[in-house]
Coordinates of C-alpha atoms in Angstrom, one line a residue:
M13 CA -7.1 4.2 -23.9
T14 CA -10.4 4.2 -21.8
A15 CA -12.0 7.4 -21.0
P16 CA -14.5 8.1 -18.4
P17 CA -17.6 6.0 -19.4
S18 CA -20.3 8.0 -21.4
A19 CA -23.2 5.6 -21.2
P20 CA -24.3 4.6 -18.7
A21 CA -22.2 7.2 -16.7
P22 CA -22.4 7.6 -13.0
T23 CA -24.4 10.6 -12.0
P24 CA -22.0 13.4 -10.7
P25 CA -22.8 15.1 -7.5
S26 CA -23.0 18.9 -7.3
A27 CA -19.6 20.4 -7.4
A28 CA -17.7 20.3 -4.1
A29 CA -16.6 23.6 -2.5
P30 CA -13.0 24.8 -3.2
G31 CA -10.6 23.0 -0.8
E32 CA -12.9 20.1 -0.2
S33 CA -12.0 18.0 -3.3
L34 CA -9.0 15.6 -3.3
I35 CA -7.4 13.6 -6.2
V36 CA -5.3 10.7 -4.9
V37 CA -2.9 9.2 -7.3
S38 CA -2.3 5.8 -5.7
L39 CA 0.3 3.0 -6.1
E40 CA -2.5 0.4 -5.4
P41 CA -6.0 -0.2 -6.4
W42 CA -9.0 0.2 -4.1
D43 CA -9.8 -3.6 -3.5
E44 CA -10.5 -5.8 -0.7
V45 CA -6.9 -5.9 0.4
W46 CA -6.6 -2.6 2.2
R47 CA -3.5 -0.6 2.4
R48 CA -2.4 2.8 3.7
N49 CA -4.2 5.0 1.2
Q50 CA -7.6 3.1 1.7
Y51 CA -7.3 3.5 5.4
L52 CA -6.4 7.2 5.4
V53 CA -8.9 8.2 2.6
T54 CA -11.7 6.5 4.5
E55 CA -10.9 8.3 7.8
L56 CA -10.7 11.7 6.0
L57 CA -14.1 11.0 4.5
R58 CA -15.5 10.1 7.7
A59 CA -14.1 13.2 9.4
D60 CA -15.2 15.7 6.7
P61 CA -18.8 15.3 5.4
A62 CA -18.0 17.9 2.7
L63 CA -15.0 16.2 1.2
T64 CA -15.2 14.4 -2.2
V65 CA -12.3 12.1 -3.3
L66 CA -11.3 10.8 -6.7
F67 CA -9.1 7.8 -6.1
V68 CA -6.8 7.1 -9.1
E69 CA -5.8 3.4 -9.3
P70 CA -2.8 2.1 -11.3
P71 CA -3.7 1.4 -14.9
A72 CA -4.8 -1.8 -16.3
D73 CA -1.7 -2.7 -18.1
V74 CA -2.6 -4.8 -21.2
T75 CA 1.0 -5.6 -22.4
Y76 CA 2.1 -6.6 -18.9
A77 CA -0.9 -8.9 -18.5
A78 CA -0.2 -10.6 -21.8
L79 CA 3.5 -11.1 -20.8
R80 CA 2.4 -12.8 -17.5
R81 CA -0.1 -15.0 -19.6
T82 CA -3.0 -13.5 -17.7
T83 CA -6.2 -12.2 -19.5
P84 CA -5.7 -8.6 -20.6
R85 CA -8.5 -6.3 -20.0
P86 CA -9.2 -2.6 -20.3
G87 CA -9.4 -0.3 -17.3
R88 CA -12.6 0.2 -15.6
G89 CA -12.7 3.9 -16.1
L90 CA -14.5 6.2 -13.7
R91 CA -17.1 4.6 -11.3
H92 CA -18.6 5.0 -7.8
G93 CA -16.5 3.8 -5.0
P94 CA -17.7 1.0 -2.5
A95 CA -20.1 2.0 0.3
L96 CA -18.1 2.8 3.5
D97 CA -19.4 3.0 7.0
G98 CA -20.1 6.5 8.0
V99 CA -19.6 8.0 4.4
G100 CA -22.4 9.3 2.3
P101 CA -22.9 8.3 -1.4
D102 CA -21.2 10.0 -4.2
R103 CA -18.3 11.1 -2.1
L104 CA -15.7 8.4 -3.3
W105 CA -14.9 8.0 -6.9
L106 CA -12.6 5.4 -8.4
Y107 CA -10.8 5.9 -11.7
E108 CA -8.8 3.0 -13.5
P109 CA -7.3 4.0 -16.8
T110 CA -5.8 1.7 -19.4
K111 CA -2.2 1.3 -20.3
T112 CA -2.1 -0.2 -23.8
L113 CA 1.6 0.0 -24.8
P114 CA 4.8 -0.2 -22.6
R115 CA 6.5 3.2 -21.9
K116 CA 9.4 2.3 -24.3
V117 CA 6.9 2.5 -27.2
A118 CA 4.6 5.2 -25.8
P119 CA 6.9 7.4 -23.4
R120 CA 4.3 10.1 -22.9
Y121 CA 1.9 7.7 -21.3
D122 CA 1.9 9.6 -17.9
D123 CA 1.0 12.9 -19.6
R124 CA -1.9 11.4 -21.4
R125 CA -3.1 9.7 -18.2
A126 CA -2.9 13.1 -16.4
H127 CA -5.3 14.6 -18.9
R128 CA -7.7 11.7 -18.4
V129 CA -7.5 12.0 -14.6
L130 CA -8.5 15.7 -14.8
R131 CA -11.4 14.9 -17.2
A132 CA -12.5 12.1 -14.7
A133 CA -12.2 14.8 -11.9
R134 CA -14.4 17.2 -13.7
H135 CA -16.9 14.5 -14.5
A136 CA -17.1 13.6 -10.8
G137 CA -17.8 17.1 -10.0
L138 CA -14.5 17.9 -8.2
A139 CA -13.8 21.7 -8.0
D140 CA -10.4 23.2 -7.2
P141 CA -8.9 19.8 -6.0
T142 CA -5.9 19.2 -4.0
L143 CA -3.5 16.7 -5.4
W144 CA -2.1 13.8 -3.3
V145 CA 0.6 11.9 -5.2
N146 CA 1.7 8.5 -4.1
D147 CA 2.6 7.1 -7.5
V148 CA 5.4 9.2 -9.0
G149 CA 3.7 8.9 -12.3
G150 CA 1.5 11.6 -10.9
A151 CA 4.2 14.1 -11.4
A152 CA 2.7 14.6 -14.8
L153 CA 0.0 16.6 -13.0
L154 CA 2.4 19.1 -11.4
D155 CA 2.0 21.5 -14.5
E156 CA -1.6 22.0 -13.4
R157 CA -0.3 24.1 -10.5
L158 CA -2.8 22.3 -8.0
P159 CA -2.0 22.3 -4.3
T160 CA 0.2 19.1 -4.2
L161 CA 1.3 16.7 -1.4
Y162 CA 3.7 13.9 -2.2
D163 CA 3.4 11.0 0.1
V164 CA 6.4 8.7 0.1
T165 CA 5.8 5.1 1.2
D166 CA 8.6 3.3 -0.6
D167 CA 12.0 4.1 -1.8
W168 CA 11.7 2.8 -5.3
L169 CA 14.9 4.3 -6.2
A170 CA 16.6 1.8 -3.9
A171 CA 14.7 -1.3 -5.4
A172 CA 16.1 -3.3 -8.2
R173 CA 14.8 -1.9 -11.5
T174 CA 16.1 -1.7 -15.1
P175 CA 18.1 1.4 -15.9
D176 CA 15.3 3.0 -17.9
E177 CA 12.8 2.6 -15.1
T178 CA 15.3 3.9 -12.5
D179 CA 15.8 6.9 -14.7
R180 CA 12.1 7.5 -15.1
L181 CA 11.4 7.2 -11.3
T182 CA 14.5 9.4 -10.5
R183 CA 13.2 12.2 -12.8
A184 CA 9.6 12.0 -11.6
E185 CA 10.5 11.9 -8.0
G186 CA 13.0 14.8 -8.4
A187 CA 10.2 16.9 -9.8
L188 CA 7.9 16.0 -7.0
L189 CA 10.5 16.7 -4.2
A190 CA 11.2 20.0 -5.9
R191 CA 7.7 21.2 -6.6
A192 CA 5.3 19.7 -4.1
D193 CA 4.0 22.1 -1.6
V194 CA 4.3 19.4 1.2
V195 CA 6.0 16.0 1.4
T196 CA 4.9 13.4 3.8
V197 CA 6.9 10.1 4.5
C198 CA 5.9 7.0 6.4
S199 CA 9.3 6.3 8.0
P200 CA 12.2 8.3 9.5
A201 CA 14.5 6.6 6.9
L202 CA 12.5 8.2 4.2
G203 CA 12.3 11.6 5.8
A204 CA 16.1 11.6 5.9
S205 CA 16.6 10.6 2.4
K206 CA 13.9 12.5 0.8
G207 CA 14.4 15.6 2.8
A208 CA 17.8 16.0 1.2
G209 CA 16.0 16.4 -2.2
R210 CA 13.9 19.3 -1.2
P211 CA 14.8 22.7 -2.3
A212 CA 16.3 25.3 0.2
G213 CA 13.6 26.9 2.2
A214 CA 11.1 24.1 1.6
P215 CA 9.5 22.5 4.6
A216 CA 11.0 19.2 5.8
P217 CA 9.1 16.1 5.1
V218 CA 6.3 15.4 7.6
L219 CA 6.3 12.0 9.3
V220 CA 2.9 10.2 9.0
T221 CA 3.5 6.5 9.9
N222 CA 1.0 3.8 9.2
G223 CA -1.4 2.6 11.8
V224 CA -4.0 0.0 12.9
D225 CA -7.5 -0.5 14.2
A226 CA -6.3 -2.5 17.3
A227 CA -9.8 -3.3 18.4
R228 CA -10.6 -5.1 15.1
Y229 CA -7.6 -7.3 15.6
R230 CA -8.2 -8.0 19.3
D231 CA -11.9 -9.1 18.9
P232 CA -11.7 -13.0 18.9
V233 CA -13.0 -14.6 15.6
A234 CA -13.2 -18.2 14.5
R235 CA -10.3 -20.1 13.0
P236 CA -10.3 -19.7 9.1
H237 CA -11.4 -22.9 7.5
D238 CA -8.4 -22.9 5.0
L239 CA -5.7 -22.3 7.6
P240 CA -3.9 -25.7 7.7
P241 CA -4.4 -27.9 10.7
G242 CA -1.7 -28.2 13.3
R243 CA 0.9 -25.6 14.2
T244 CA 1.3 -22.6 11.8
A245 CA 3.8 -19.8 11.1
V246 CA 1.8 -17.2 9.2
Y247 CA 2.9 -14.3 7.1
V248 CA 0.4 -11.6 6.0
G249 CA 1.4 -9.2 3.1
T250 CA 2.1 -8.9 -0.6
L251 CA 4.3 -11.6 -1.9
H252 CA 6.9 -9.7 -3.9
A253 CA 10.5 -10.3 -4.5
D254 CA 11.3 -6.7 -3.4
R255 CA 10.4 -7.7 0.2
L256 CA 10.0 -11.5 0.5
D257 CA 13.1 -13.6 1.0
V258 CA 12.1 -16.6 -1.0
D259 CA 15.2 -18.7 0.0
L260 CA 14.5 -18.0 3.6
C261 CA 10.9 -19.1 3.3
V262 CA 12.0 -22.3 1.6
A263 CA 14.6 -23.0 4.4
T264 CA 12.1 -22.2 7.2
S265 CA 9.6 -24.6 5.7
Q266 CA 12.1 -27.3 5.4
A267 CA 13.3 -26.7 9.0
L268 CA 9.6 -27.2 10.2
D269 CA 9.8 -30.6 8.5
G270 CA 6.1 -31.4 8.7
D271 CA 5.9 -30.4 12.4
G272 CA 4.4 -27.0 11.3
T273 CA 3.3 -25.3 8.2
L274 CA 4.6 -21.9 6.8
V275 CA 1.4 -20.1 5.5
L276 CA 1.7 -17.0 3.2
V277 CA -1.5 -14.9 3.0
G278 CA -1.6 -12.1 0.4
P279 CA -1.5 -11.2 -3.3
V280 CA 1.1 -13.1 -5.2
A281 CA 3.5 -10.9 -7.3
L282 CA 6.2 -13.5 -7.5
E283 CA 7.7 -15.0 -10.6
A284 CA 6.5 -18.4 -11.6
D285 CA 9.8 -20.0 -10.6
D286 CA 9.7 -18.7 -7.0
V287 CA 6.0 -19.8 -6.8
R288 CA 7.1 -23.3 -7.7
R289 CA 10.0 -23.4 -5.3
L290 CA 7.8 -22.3 -2.4
R291 CA 5.2 -25.0 -3.3
E292 CA 7.7 -27.7 -3.7
A293 CA 8.9 -26.7 -0.2
E294 CA 5.4 -27.3 1.0
V295 CA 4.8 -23.7 1.8
V296 CA 1.1 -22.9 1.7
L297 CA 0.1 -19.9 -0.5
L298 CA -3.5 -18.8 0.3
G299 CA -3.6 -15.6 -2.0
P300 CA -5.2 -12.4 -1.0
R301 CA -7.9 -12.2 1.7
P302 CA -10.3 -9.3 2.3
R303 CA -9.2 -6.9 5.3
D304 CA -12.0 -8.1 7.5
A305 CA -10.8 -11.8 7.2
V306 CA -7.1 -10.8 8.1
P307 CA -7.5 -10.7 11.9
A308 CA -8.5 -14.4 12.0
Y309 CA -5.3 -15.6 10.3
L310 CA -3.2 -13.6 12.7
Q311 CA -5.1 -14.6 15.8
H312 CA -4.9 -18.4 15.0
A313 CA -1.2 -18.5 14.1
D314 CA 1.2 -20.0 16.5
V315 CA 3.8 -17.5 15.4
L316 CA 3.8 -14.6 13.0
V317 CA 6.8 -14.2 10.7
V318 CA 8.4 -11.5 8.7
P319 CA 10.9 -13.4 6.3
H320 CA 11.9 -10.1 4.6
V321 CA 14.9 -9.3 2.5
V322 CA 17.1 -6.7 4.4
D323 CA 18.4 -4.0 2.2
A324 CA 18.1 -0.3 1.5
F325 CA 14.8 -0.7 0.1
T326 CA 13.0 -2.5 2.9
D327 CA 14.9 -0.2 5.4
S328 CA 12.7 2.6 3.9
L329 CA 9.4 0.8 4.8
D330 CA 7.1 1.3 7.6
P331 CA 5.2 -2.1 7.4
I332 CA 1.6 -2.0 8.3
K333 CA 1.9 -5.6 9.5
L334 CA 4.2 -4.3 12.4
Y335 CA 1.1 -2.7 13.8
E336 CA -1.3 -5.4 13.0
Y337 CA 1.1 -8.1 14.4
L338 CA 1.6 -6.1 17.6
A339 CA -2.2 -5.3 17.9
V340 CA -3.0 -9.2 17.8
G341 CA -0.2 -10.0 20.3
R342 CA 1.0 -13.3 19.0
P343 CA 4.6 -14.2 19.0
V344 CA 6.7 -12.7 16.0
V345 CA 9.8 -13.7 14.4
S346 CA 11.4 -11.2 12.0
T347 CA 14.5 -10.6 10.1
P348 CA 16.2 -7.3 11.2
V349 CA 14.1 -5.1 9.0
A350 CA 13.0 -1.5 9.8
G351 CA 10.4 -1.4 12.4
F352 CA 10.6 -4.9 13.7
R353 CA 14.3 -4.8 14.6
D354 CA 13.5 -2.1 17.2
A355 CA 10.4 -3.6 18.5
A356 CA 10.2 -5.2 22.0
A357 CA 8.5 -8.5 23.0
P358 CA 6.7 -10.4 21.6
V359 CA 9.1 -9.8 18.6
T360 CA 12.1 -11.9 18.2
V361 CA 14.7 -10.7 15.5
A362 CA 16.7 -13.3 13.8
K363 CA 18.3 -13.8 10.5
G364 CA 19.7 -16.7 8.4
A365 CA 19.5 -20.1 10.1
E366 CA 18.6 -18.4 13.4
F367 CA 15.4 -17.3 11.8
A368 CA 14.3 -20.8 10.9
T369 CA 15.3 -22.0 14.3
A370 CA 13.2 -19.4 16.1
V371 CA 10.2 -20.2 14.1
V372 CA 10.6 -24.0 14.8
D373 CA 11.0 -23.2 18.5
S374 CA 7.8 -21.1 18.4
T375 CA 5.7 -23.9 16.9
A376 CA 7.3 -26.7 19.0
G377 CA 6.5 -25.4 22.4
P378 CA 3.1 -24.9 24.1
R379 CA 1.0 -22.3 22.4
V380 CA 1.3 -19.1 24.4
A381 CA -1.4 -16.6 25.1
A382 CA -1.6 -13.3 23.2
V383 CA 0.0 -10.3 24.9
E384 CA -1.6 -6.8 25.2
P385 CA -0.6 -4.5 22.5
P386 CA 1.5 -1.4 23.2
A387 CA -0.5 1.5 24.4
D388 CA 1.0 3.9 22.0
L389 CA 0.2 1.9 18.8
P390 CA -0.7 4.7 16.2
T391 CA -4.3 4.4 15.0
W392 CA -5.7 5.2 11.6
P393 CA -8.0 8.1 12.8
R394 CA -5.0 9.7 14.4
Q395 CA -2.7 9.3 11.3
A396 CA -5.6 10.7 9.2
E397 CA -5.5 13.8 11.4
L398 CA -1.8 14.3 10.6
M399 CA -2.5 13.9 6.8
R400 CA -5.4 16.3 6.9
D401 CA -3.1 18.8 8.6
A402 CA -0.4 18.2 5.8
L403 CA -3.2 18.6 3.1
R404 CA -4.4 21.9 4.6
D405 CA -0.7 23.1 4.8
A406 CA -0.2 22.2 1.1
R407 CA -3.3 24.3 0.2
R408 CA -2.0 27.2 2.3
R409 CA 1.4 27.1 0.8
S410 CA 0.1 26.8 -2.7
A411 CA -2.2 29.8 -2.3
T412 CA 0.7 31.8 -0.8
S413 CA 3.0 31.1 -3.6
R414 CA 0.6 32.1 -6.5

C-alpha cells in the first residue's frame, strides 16, 4: 500500500480555515478526460479563493491490471494537482492509493484506504474538512463524523455486478443514505430511488444536474486530423458495457456500409471480444481525448449518436454528453435513454433497426447547419453554486447534530 510520499514530499500550505477544506472521494481519476467532479471542483475553487481540495482518485488496482494483461503499477500517492485557470497554487491536491489485493482476500481495504486518505489530508494541510463522497467506498470515512455530502451520479445497484459486489455496494450506499448530512443526485430518477432510502426527517435529495460550457463548444475549431474522411457518426464517452450497446454499434456500422463511419471517442473499458467485434465491423475507436479536443470531434460530425443500452441503470443517468451535444447543435440520434428521450430537435430518438436507419439518413443527406443551443442549458458555474449551497447545508446540519 502506498502512503503519502515522504521524499521528496510536496510542500503543504498553511492549514486552511475550518469549513474551507474539502475531501472529494471520486469515482474517476483527475485526468485529461473531464467529468462531473472535475468541472464542479474547478468551479468551486475559482469561486472561493480560501478553499483547498483533496481529490481522492480510484486506487491503482494491481490485481485487476494483471488480470487485464496491462502493466501493474502502484498508486501515485499524494501530489499537487494540475494548474487551473483562476486557481492559485497549493489549493488542489490529488491522492491515488494502491489496491494490492482483491476485496475477497482483503475485505477491509476501504477501512485502510480511509486511514490513508485522512493522513493525506493532514499532510496537505486540510483542517476540519467537509467530506464529499461520490465513490461509495468512501462510506468507510463516515465514522470520522465529518460533515458529509453523498453525491449520487449512477445507480450502481441497478448495474450488472456479481452478488458479492452488489452486496458490498448495497451496504455501503445504505450507510451513506442513512448517515450523510445531505444527499445530492444528478437526475430526477436518482432523486426518487435514493430519497426512499433516507431516514424519516432527513432532507430529500437535492437535484444538481450536470452542465456544460456552451461557449467552448460553439467556438469553431479545425477538423481533427484523426477523424476519418467522409461522413461520420460520432459518439463521445466512456466505452463501457454498462452503457454502450455493442450490438447496436455493430449493426449501425454495417448499415452505413462504407458510406459513412461510426467513430467512438473515449476511454475503452470494454472486454477484448467486444473491441474485436467493433473493429471487425469497421467501427473506428479513437480512444480518450483531452477535454479541450472534444468540441472539434462534435463540431465536425455529420451526426452525433447515443447507442446506449436502455435499462434501469442508464435510466438513472444524466449524461454530460446530452448538454455537450445540445451545445454544439449538430443532429443527434439516440436510443430512448434518460435525458435524450425527452429532448427536442435536433435530437431524434430511435431504437433497434430504426436507430441504424436514422443514422444512415443523417449521413446520406446534405450536411445541415448547426442549430442554436437551448437558452436554458445548465452551466457548470451555476451547478457549482448549487453544490456549494449543498455543502454549506451539510456543514450546518453536521454542526447542529453534534
